[in-house]
CSV table of C-alpha atoms in Angstrom, one decimal:
chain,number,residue,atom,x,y,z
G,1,UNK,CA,-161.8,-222.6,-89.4
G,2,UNK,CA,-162.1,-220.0,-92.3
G,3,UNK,CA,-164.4,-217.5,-92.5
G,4,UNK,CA,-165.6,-216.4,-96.5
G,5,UNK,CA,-167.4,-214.3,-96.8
G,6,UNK,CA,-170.4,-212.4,-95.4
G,7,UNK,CA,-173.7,-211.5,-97.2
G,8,UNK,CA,-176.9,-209.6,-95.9
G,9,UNK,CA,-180.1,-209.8,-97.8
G,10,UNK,CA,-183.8,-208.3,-97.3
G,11,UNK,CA,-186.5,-209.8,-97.3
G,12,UNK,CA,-187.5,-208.7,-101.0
G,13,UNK,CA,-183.7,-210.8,-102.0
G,14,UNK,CA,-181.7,-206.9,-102.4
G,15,UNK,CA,-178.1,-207.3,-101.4
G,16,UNK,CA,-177.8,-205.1,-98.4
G,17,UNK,CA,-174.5,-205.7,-97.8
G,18,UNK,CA,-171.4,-208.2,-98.3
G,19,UNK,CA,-167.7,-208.9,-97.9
G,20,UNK,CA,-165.3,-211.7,-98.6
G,21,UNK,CA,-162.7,-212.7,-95.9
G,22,UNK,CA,-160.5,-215.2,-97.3
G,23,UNK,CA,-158.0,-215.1,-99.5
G,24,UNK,CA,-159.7,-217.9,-101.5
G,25,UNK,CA,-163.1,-215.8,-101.7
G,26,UNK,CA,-161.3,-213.1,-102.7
G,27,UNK,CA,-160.1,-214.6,-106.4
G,28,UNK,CA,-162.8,-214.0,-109.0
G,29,UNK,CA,-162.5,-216.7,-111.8
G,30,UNK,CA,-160.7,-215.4,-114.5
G,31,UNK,CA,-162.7,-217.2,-117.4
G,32,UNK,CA,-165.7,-214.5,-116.9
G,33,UNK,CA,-166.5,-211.4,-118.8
G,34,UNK,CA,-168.6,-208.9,-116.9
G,35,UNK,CA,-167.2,-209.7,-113.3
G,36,UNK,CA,-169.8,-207.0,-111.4
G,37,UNK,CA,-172.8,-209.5,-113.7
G,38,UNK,CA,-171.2,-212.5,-112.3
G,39,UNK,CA,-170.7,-211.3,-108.4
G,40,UNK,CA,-174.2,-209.9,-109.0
G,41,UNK,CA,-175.8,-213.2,-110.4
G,42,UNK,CA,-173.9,-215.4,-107.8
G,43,UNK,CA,-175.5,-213.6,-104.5
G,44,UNK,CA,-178.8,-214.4,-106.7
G,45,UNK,CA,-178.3,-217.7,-106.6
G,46,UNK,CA,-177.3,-217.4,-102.8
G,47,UNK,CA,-180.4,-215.7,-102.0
G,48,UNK,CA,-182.6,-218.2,-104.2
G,49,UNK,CA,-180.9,-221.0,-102.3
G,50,UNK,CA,-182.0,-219.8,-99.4
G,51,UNK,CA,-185.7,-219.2,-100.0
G,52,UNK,CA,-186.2,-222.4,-102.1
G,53,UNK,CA,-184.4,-224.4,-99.5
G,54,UNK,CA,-187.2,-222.8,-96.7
G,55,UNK,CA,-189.7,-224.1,-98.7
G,56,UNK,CA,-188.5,-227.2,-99.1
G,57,UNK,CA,-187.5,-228.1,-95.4
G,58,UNK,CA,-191.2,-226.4,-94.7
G,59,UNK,CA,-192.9,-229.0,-96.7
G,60,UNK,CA,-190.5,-232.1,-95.5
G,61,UNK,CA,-190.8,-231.0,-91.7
G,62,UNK,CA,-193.5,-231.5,-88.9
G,63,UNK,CA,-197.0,-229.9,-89.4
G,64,UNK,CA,-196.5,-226.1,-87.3
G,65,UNK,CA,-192.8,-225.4,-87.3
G,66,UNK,CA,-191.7,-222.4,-88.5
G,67,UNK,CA,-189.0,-223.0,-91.4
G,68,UNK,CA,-185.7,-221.9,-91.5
G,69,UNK,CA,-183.0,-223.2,-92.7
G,70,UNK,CA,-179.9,-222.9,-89.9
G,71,UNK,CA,-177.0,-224.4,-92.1
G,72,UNK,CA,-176.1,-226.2,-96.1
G,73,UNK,CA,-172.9,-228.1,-96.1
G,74,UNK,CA,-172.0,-229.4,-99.2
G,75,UNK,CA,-167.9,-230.7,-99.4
G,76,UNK,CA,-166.2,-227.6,-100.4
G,77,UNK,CA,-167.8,-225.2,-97.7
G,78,UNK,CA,-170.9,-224.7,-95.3
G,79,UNK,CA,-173.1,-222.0,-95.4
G,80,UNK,CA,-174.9,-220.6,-91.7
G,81,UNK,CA,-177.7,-218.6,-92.2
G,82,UNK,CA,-179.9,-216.6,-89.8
G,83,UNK,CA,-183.0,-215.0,-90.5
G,84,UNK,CA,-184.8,-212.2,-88.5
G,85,UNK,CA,-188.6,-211.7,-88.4
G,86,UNK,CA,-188.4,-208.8,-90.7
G,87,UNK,CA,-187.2,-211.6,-93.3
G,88,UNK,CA,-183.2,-210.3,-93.2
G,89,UNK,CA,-181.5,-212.8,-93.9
G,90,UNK,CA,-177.7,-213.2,-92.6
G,91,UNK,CA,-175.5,-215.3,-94.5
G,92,UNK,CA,-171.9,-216.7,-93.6
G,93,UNK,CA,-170.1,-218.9,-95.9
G,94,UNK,CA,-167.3,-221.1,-94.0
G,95,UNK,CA,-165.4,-224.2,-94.5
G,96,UNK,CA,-166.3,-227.5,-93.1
G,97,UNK,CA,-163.8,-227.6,-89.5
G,98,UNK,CA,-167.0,-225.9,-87.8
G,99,UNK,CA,-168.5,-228.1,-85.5
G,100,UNK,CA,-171.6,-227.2,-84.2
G,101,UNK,CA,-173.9,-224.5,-85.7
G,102,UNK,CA,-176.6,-224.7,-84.1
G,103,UNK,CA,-176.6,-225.7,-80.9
G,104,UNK,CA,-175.8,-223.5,-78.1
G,105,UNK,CA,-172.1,-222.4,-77.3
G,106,UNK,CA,-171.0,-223.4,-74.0
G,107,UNK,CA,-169.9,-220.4,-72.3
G,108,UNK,CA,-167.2,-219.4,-74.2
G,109,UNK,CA,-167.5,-221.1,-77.5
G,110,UNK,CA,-170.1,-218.5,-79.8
G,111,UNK,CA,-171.4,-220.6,-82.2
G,112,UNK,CA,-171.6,-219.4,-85.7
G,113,UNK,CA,-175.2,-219.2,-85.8
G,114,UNK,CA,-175.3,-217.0,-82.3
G,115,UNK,CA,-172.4,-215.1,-83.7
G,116,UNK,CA,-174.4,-214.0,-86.9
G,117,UNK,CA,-177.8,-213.5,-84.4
G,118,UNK,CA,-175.3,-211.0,-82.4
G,119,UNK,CA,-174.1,-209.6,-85.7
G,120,UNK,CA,-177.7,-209.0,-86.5
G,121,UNK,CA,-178.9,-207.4,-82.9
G,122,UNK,CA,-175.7,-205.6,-81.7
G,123,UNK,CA,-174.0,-204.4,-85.0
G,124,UNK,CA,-176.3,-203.9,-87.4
G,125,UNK,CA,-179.6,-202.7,-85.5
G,126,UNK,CA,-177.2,-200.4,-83.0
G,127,UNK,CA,-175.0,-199.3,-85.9
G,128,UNK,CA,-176.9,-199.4,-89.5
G,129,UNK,CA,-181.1,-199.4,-88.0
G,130,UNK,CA,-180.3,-196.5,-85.6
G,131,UNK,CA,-177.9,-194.5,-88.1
G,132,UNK,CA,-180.0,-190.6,-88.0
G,133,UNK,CA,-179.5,-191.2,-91.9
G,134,UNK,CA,-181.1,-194.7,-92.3
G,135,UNK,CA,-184.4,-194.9,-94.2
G,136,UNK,CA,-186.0,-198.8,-94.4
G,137,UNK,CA,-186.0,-199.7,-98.3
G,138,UNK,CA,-183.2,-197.1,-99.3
G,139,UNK,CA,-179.9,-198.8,-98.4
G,140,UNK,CA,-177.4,-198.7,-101.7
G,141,UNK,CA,-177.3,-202.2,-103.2
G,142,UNK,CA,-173.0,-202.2,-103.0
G,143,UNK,CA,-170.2,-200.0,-102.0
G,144,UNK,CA,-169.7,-199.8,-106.1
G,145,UNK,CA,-173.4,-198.8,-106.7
G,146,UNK,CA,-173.1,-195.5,-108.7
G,147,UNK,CA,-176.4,-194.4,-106.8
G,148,UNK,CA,-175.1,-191.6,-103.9
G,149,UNK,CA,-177.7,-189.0,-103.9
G,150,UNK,CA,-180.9,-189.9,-101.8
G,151,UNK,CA,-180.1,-193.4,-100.8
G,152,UNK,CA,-177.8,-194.6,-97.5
G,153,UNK,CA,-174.7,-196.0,-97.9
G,154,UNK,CA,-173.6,-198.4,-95.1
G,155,UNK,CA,-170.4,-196.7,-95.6
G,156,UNK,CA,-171.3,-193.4,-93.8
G,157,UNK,CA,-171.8,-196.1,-90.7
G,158,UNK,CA,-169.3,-198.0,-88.5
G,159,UNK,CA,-170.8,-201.1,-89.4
G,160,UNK,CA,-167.5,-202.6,-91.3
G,161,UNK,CA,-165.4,-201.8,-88.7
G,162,UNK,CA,-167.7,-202.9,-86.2
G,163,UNK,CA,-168.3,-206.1,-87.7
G,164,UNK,CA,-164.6,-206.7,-88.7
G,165,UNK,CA,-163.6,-206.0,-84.8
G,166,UNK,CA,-166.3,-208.7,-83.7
G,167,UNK,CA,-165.8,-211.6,-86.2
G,168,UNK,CA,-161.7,-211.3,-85.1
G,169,UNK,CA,-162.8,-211.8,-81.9
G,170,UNK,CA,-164.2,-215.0,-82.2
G,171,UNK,CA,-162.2,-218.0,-81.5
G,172,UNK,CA,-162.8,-219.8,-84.4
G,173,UNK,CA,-162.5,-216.7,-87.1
G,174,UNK,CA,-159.7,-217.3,-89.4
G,175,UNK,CA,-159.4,-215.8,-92.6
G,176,UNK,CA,-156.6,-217.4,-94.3
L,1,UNK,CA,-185.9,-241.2,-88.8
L,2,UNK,CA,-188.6,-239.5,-91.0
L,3,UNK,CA,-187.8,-240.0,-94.9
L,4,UNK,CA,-186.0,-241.7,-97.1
L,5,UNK,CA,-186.2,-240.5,-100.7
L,6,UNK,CA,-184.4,-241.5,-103.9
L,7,UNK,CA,-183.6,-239.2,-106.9
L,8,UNK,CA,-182.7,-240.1,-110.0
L,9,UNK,CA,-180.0,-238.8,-112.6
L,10,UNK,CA,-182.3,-236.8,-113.9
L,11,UNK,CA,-184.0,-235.5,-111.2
L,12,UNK,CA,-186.6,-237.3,-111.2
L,13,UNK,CA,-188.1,-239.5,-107.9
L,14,UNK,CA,-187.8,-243.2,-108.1
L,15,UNK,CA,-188.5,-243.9,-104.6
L,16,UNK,CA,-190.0,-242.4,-101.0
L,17,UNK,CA,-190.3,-243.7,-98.1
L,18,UNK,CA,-191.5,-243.2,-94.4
L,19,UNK,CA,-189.0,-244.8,-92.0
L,20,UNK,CA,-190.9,-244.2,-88.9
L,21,UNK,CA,-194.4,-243.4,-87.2
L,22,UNK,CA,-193.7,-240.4,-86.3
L,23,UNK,CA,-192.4,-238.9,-90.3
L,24,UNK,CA,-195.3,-236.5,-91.5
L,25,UNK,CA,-197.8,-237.5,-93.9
L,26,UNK,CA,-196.7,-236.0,-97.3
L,27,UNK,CA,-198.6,-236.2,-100.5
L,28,UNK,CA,-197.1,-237.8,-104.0
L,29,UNK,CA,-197.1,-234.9,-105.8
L,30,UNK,CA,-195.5,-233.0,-103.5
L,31,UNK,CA,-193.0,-235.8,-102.7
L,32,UNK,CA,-192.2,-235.2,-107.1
L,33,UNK,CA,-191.8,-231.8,-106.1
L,34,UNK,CA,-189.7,-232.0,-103.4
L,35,UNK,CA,-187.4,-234.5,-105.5
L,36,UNK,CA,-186.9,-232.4,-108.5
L,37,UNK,CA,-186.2,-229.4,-106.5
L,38,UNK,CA,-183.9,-230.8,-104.4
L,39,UNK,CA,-182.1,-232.2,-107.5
L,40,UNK,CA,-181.6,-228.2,-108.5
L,41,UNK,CA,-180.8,-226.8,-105.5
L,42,UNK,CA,-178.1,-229.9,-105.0
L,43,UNK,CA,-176.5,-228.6,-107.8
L,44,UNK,CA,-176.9,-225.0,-107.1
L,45,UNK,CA,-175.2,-225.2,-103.8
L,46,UNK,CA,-171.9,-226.2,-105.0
L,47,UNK,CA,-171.9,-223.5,-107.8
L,48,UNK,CA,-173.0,-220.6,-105.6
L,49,UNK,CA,-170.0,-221.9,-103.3
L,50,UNK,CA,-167.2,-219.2,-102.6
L,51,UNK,CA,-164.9,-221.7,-103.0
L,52,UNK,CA,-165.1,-225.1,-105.1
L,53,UNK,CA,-163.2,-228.7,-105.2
L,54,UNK,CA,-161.2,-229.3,-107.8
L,55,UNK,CA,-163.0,-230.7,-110.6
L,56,UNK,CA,-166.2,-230.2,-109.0
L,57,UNK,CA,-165.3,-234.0,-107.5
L,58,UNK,CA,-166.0,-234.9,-103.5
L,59,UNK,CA,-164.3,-238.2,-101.8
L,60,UNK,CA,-166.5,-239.7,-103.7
L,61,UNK,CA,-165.6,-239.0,-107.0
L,62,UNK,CA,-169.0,-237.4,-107.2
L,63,UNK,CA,-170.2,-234.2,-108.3
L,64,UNK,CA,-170.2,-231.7,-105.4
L,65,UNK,CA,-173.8,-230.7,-103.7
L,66,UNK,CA,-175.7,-230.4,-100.6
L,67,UNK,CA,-174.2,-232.9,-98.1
L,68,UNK,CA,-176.5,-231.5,-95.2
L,69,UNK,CA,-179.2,-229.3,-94.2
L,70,UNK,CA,-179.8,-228.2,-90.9
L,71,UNK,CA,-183.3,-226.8,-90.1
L,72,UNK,CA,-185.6,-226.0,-87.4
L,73,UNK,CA,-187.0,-229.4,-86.4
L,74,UNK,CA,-185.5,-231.2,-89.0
L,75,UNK,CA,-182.0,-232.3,-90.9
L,76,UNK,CA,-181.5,-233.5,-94.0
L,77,UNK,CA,-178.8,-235.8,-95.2
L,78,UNK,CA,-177.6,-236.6,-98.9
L,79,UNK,CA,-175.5,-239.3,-101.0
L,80,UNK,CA,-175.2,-238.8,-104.1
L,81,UNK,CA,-172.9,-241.9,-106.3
L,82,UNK,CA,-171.1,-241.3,-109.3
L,83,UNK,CA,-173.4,-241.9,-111.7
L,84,UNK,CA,-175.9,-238.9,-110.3
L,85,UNK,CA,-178.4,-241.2,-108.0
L,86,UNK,CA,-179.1,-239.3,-104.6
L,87,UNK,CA,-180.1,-241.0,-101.6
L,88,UNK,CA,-181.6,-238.4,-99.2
L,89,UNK,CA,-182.7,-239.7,-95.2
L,90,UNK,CA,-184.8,-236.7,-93.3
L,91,UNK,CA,-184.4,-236.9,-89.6
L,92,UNK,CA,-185.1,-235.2,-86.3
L,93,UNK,CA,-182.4,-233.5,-84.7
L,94,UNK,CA,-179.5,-235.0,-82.8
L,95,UNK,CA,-181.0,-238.8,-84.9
L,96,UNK,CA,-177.3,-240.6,-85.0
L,97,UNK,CA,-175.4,-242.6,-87.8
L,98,UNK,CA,-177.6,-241.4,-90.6
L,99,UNK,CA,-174.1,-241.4,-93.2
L,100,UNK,CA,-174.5,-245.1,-92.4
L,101,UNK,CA,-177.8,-245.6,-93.2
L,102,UNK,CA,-177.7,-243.9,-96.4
L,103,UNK,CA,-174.7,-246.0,-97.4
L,104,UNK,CA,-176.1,-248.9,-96.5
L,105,UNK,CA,-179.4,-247.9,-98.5
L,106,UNK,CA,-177.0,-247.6,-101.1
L,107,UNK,CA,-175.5,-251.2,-100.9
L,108,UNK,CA,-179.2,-252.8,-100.4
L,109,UNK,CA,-179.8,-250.4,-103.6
L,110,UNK,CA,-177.4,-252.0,-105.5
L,111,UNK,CA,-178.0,-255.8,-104.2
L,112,UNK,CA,-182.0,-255.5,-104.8
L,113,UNK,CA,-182.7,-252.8,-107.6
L,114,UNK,CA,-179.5,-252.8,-109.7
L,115,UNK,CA,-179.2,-256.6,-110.0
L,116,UNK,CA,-183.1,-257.0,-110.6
L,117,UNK,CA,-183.2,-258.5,-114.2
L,118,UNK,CA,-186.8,-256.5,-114.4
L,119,UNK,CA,-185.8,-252.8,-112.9
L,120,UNK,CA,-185.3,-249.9,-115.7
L,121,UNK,CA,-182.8,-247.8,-114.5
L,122,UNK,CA,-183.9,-244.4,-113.8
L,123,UNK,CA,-187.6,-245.5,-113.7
L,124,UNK,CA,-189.4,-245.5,-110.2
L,125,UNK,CA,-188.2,-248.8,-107.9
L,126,UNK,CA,-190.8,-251.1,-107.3
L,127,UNK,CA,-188.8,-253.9,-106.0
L,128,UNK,CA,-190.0,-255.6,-103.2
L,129,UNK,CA,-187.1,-257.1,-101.6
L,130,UNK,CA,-185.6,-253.3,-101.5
L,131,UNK,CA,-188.5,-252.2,-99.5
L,132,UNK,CA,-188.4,-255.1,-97.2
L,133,UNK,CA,-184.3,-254.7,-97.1
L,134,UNK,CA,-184.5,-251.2,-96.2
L,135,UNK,CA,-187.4,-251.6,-93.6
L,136,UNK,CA,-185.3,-254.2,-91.8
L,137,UNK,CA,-182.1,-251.9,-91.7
L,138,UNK,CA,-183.9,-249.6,-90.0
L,139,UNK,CA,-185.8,-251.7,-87.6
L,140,UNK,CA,-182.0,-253.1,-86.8
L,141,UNK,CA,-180.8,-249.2,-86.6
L,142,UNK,CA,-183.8,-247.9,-84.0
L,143,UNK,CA,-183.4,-251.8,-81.9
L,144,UNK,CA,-179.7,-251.4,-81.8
L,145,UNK,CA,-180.1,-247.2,-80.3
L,146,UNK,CA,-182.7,-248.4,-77.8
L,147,UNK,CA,-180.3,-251.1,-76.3
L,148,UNK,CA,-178.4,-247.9,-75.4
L,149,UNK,CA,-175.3,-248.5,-77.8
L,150,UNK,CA,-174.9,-246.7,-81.2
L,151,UNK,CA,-171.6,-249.1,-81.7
L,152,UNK,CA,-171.2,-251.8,-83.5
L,153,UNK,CA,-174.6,-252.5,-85.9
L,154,UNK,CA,-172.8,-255.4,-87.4
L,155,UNK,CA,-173.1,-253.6,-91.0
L,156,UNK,CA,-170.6,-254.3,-93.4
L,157,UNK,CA,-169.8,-250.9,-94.8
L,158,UNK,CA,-167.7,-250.4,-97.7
L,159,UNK,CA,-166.7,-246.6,-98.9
């Protein structure tokens, strides 16, 4: 199974963080001008996805269940999604060999969705959250944001290499 | 099962449907809302993609899009056909051969809307015989589950 790519969002739809994986995520389309505009536009549309699609399984579910959408599959790739309570959302684009996202892994299969929940609660609260130079609200949009002074870059953190180490642990992590 | 609505090429909703007592009561302007934005957000799926088929064409020779939702408490399925027509079945969790039902919606679609001298395409479906067709393939579905064997339904399916 092959990973994408991985994107973080707030709660306000701010890219906090994202990186692709796979070769195929990795080729930009070569028919398109201003490639930082398109990237930029594209985790838009991700982010938009996700919020109208909470609405919409909000208003087709059962009176009183909290919405949130777990996983989209559409034929070319499936996206997971976790959200916290502070409304970050997690987002993990894969291809279509997963099998179960989310139930519970048994024992020793994570599932994708527990693997991004672990993602959230051991990488990124231990390594980003508890960073001495994090501020809530101040993280820099992308690595290639000109903006240094005065805001935290997730780059003066272990959280890449954290996060790299944990998804190429997982049995079904592939990025071909 | 919970829902069974029907977008059109256009986004536009031509038909909805409870499919069981338990489905939540949802209004009919809402039911327009929910069709048209699920008609968008089909779409934007397969565009905000990483990676895309080629041609923008599934197995079915059909533009890419949502296939499935999973969401707390409920999941969503989708068909769409070549010419743009979505069938969408809402369901509890773990509810089996739901891919079958929505092709066989598609088939009773065809046999009782499509060949009806008096339905406009695109324009809501108000055929009777659909109704009763689809109502009867889902009272087979739920008899055949509860005598404990999700095998053979004796549906002809075509692909």
């Amino acid at each position: 199974m092959t990973v994408h790519s991985l994107y973080i969002f707030d709660r306000r739809g701010k890219t906090l963080f994202t990186k692709n994986y796979s070769a195929a995520a990795r080729q930009a389309p070569t028919n398109v001008d201003d490639e930082e505009e398109y990237l930029a536009e594209k985790r838009k549309l991700i982010f938009g996805m996700l919020f109208s699609l909470r609405e919409l399984t909000g208003s087709l579910g059962p009176e009183g269940q909290l919405p949130a959408v777990y996983s989209v599959r559409t034929g070319a790739a499936t996206l997971h999604n976790y959200e916290t309570r502070s409304g970050l959302r997690f987002a993990m684009y894969t291809n279509n060999d997963i099998q179960q996202t989310t139930g519970k892994g048994d024992g020793k299969f994570t599932s994708v969705r527990e693997a991004l929940q672990h993602i959230y609660s051991e990488i990124w609260v231990e390594f980003v959250v508890r960073s001495p130079l994090y501020r809530p609200g101040e993280l820099a949009a992308s690595s290639q944001s000109q903006k240094g002074i005065g805001k935290f870059d997730i780059r003066s953190t272990n959280f890449e290499q954290k996060l790299d180490a944990y998804l190429s642990s997982m049995p079904w992590f592939d990025s071909k | 099962m919970m829902h069974l609505f029907i977008v059109n090429q256009s986004g536009g909703l031509i038909h909805h449907r409870p499919l069981g007592a338990r489905a939540p009561r949802i209004g009919t302007n809402d039911w327009l809302r929910i069709g048209s934005t699920f008609h968008s957000l089909h779409a934007i799926a397969a565009e905000a993609s990483p990676v895309k088929l080629p041609g923008n064409k599934n197995s079915y020779n059909s533009e890419d899009g949502i296939e499935s939702i999973e969401a707390n408490g409920i999941i969503l399925k989708c068909l769409q056909t070549r010419t743009g027509v979505k069938f969408v079945i809402t369901a509890e969790p773990g509810t089996p051969d739901i891919e079958l039902a929505l092709r066989e919606i598609y088939v009773l679609y065809t046999d009782y809307a499509l060949k009806n001298p008096f339905y406009e395409l695109e324009m809501p479906i108000r055929c009777d015989l659909f109704v009763q067709s689809v109502d009867a393939l889902i009272d087979r579905m739920e008899r055949n589950s509860n005598a404990g064997g999700g095998g053979n339904l004796g549906l002809s399916v075509k692909k």
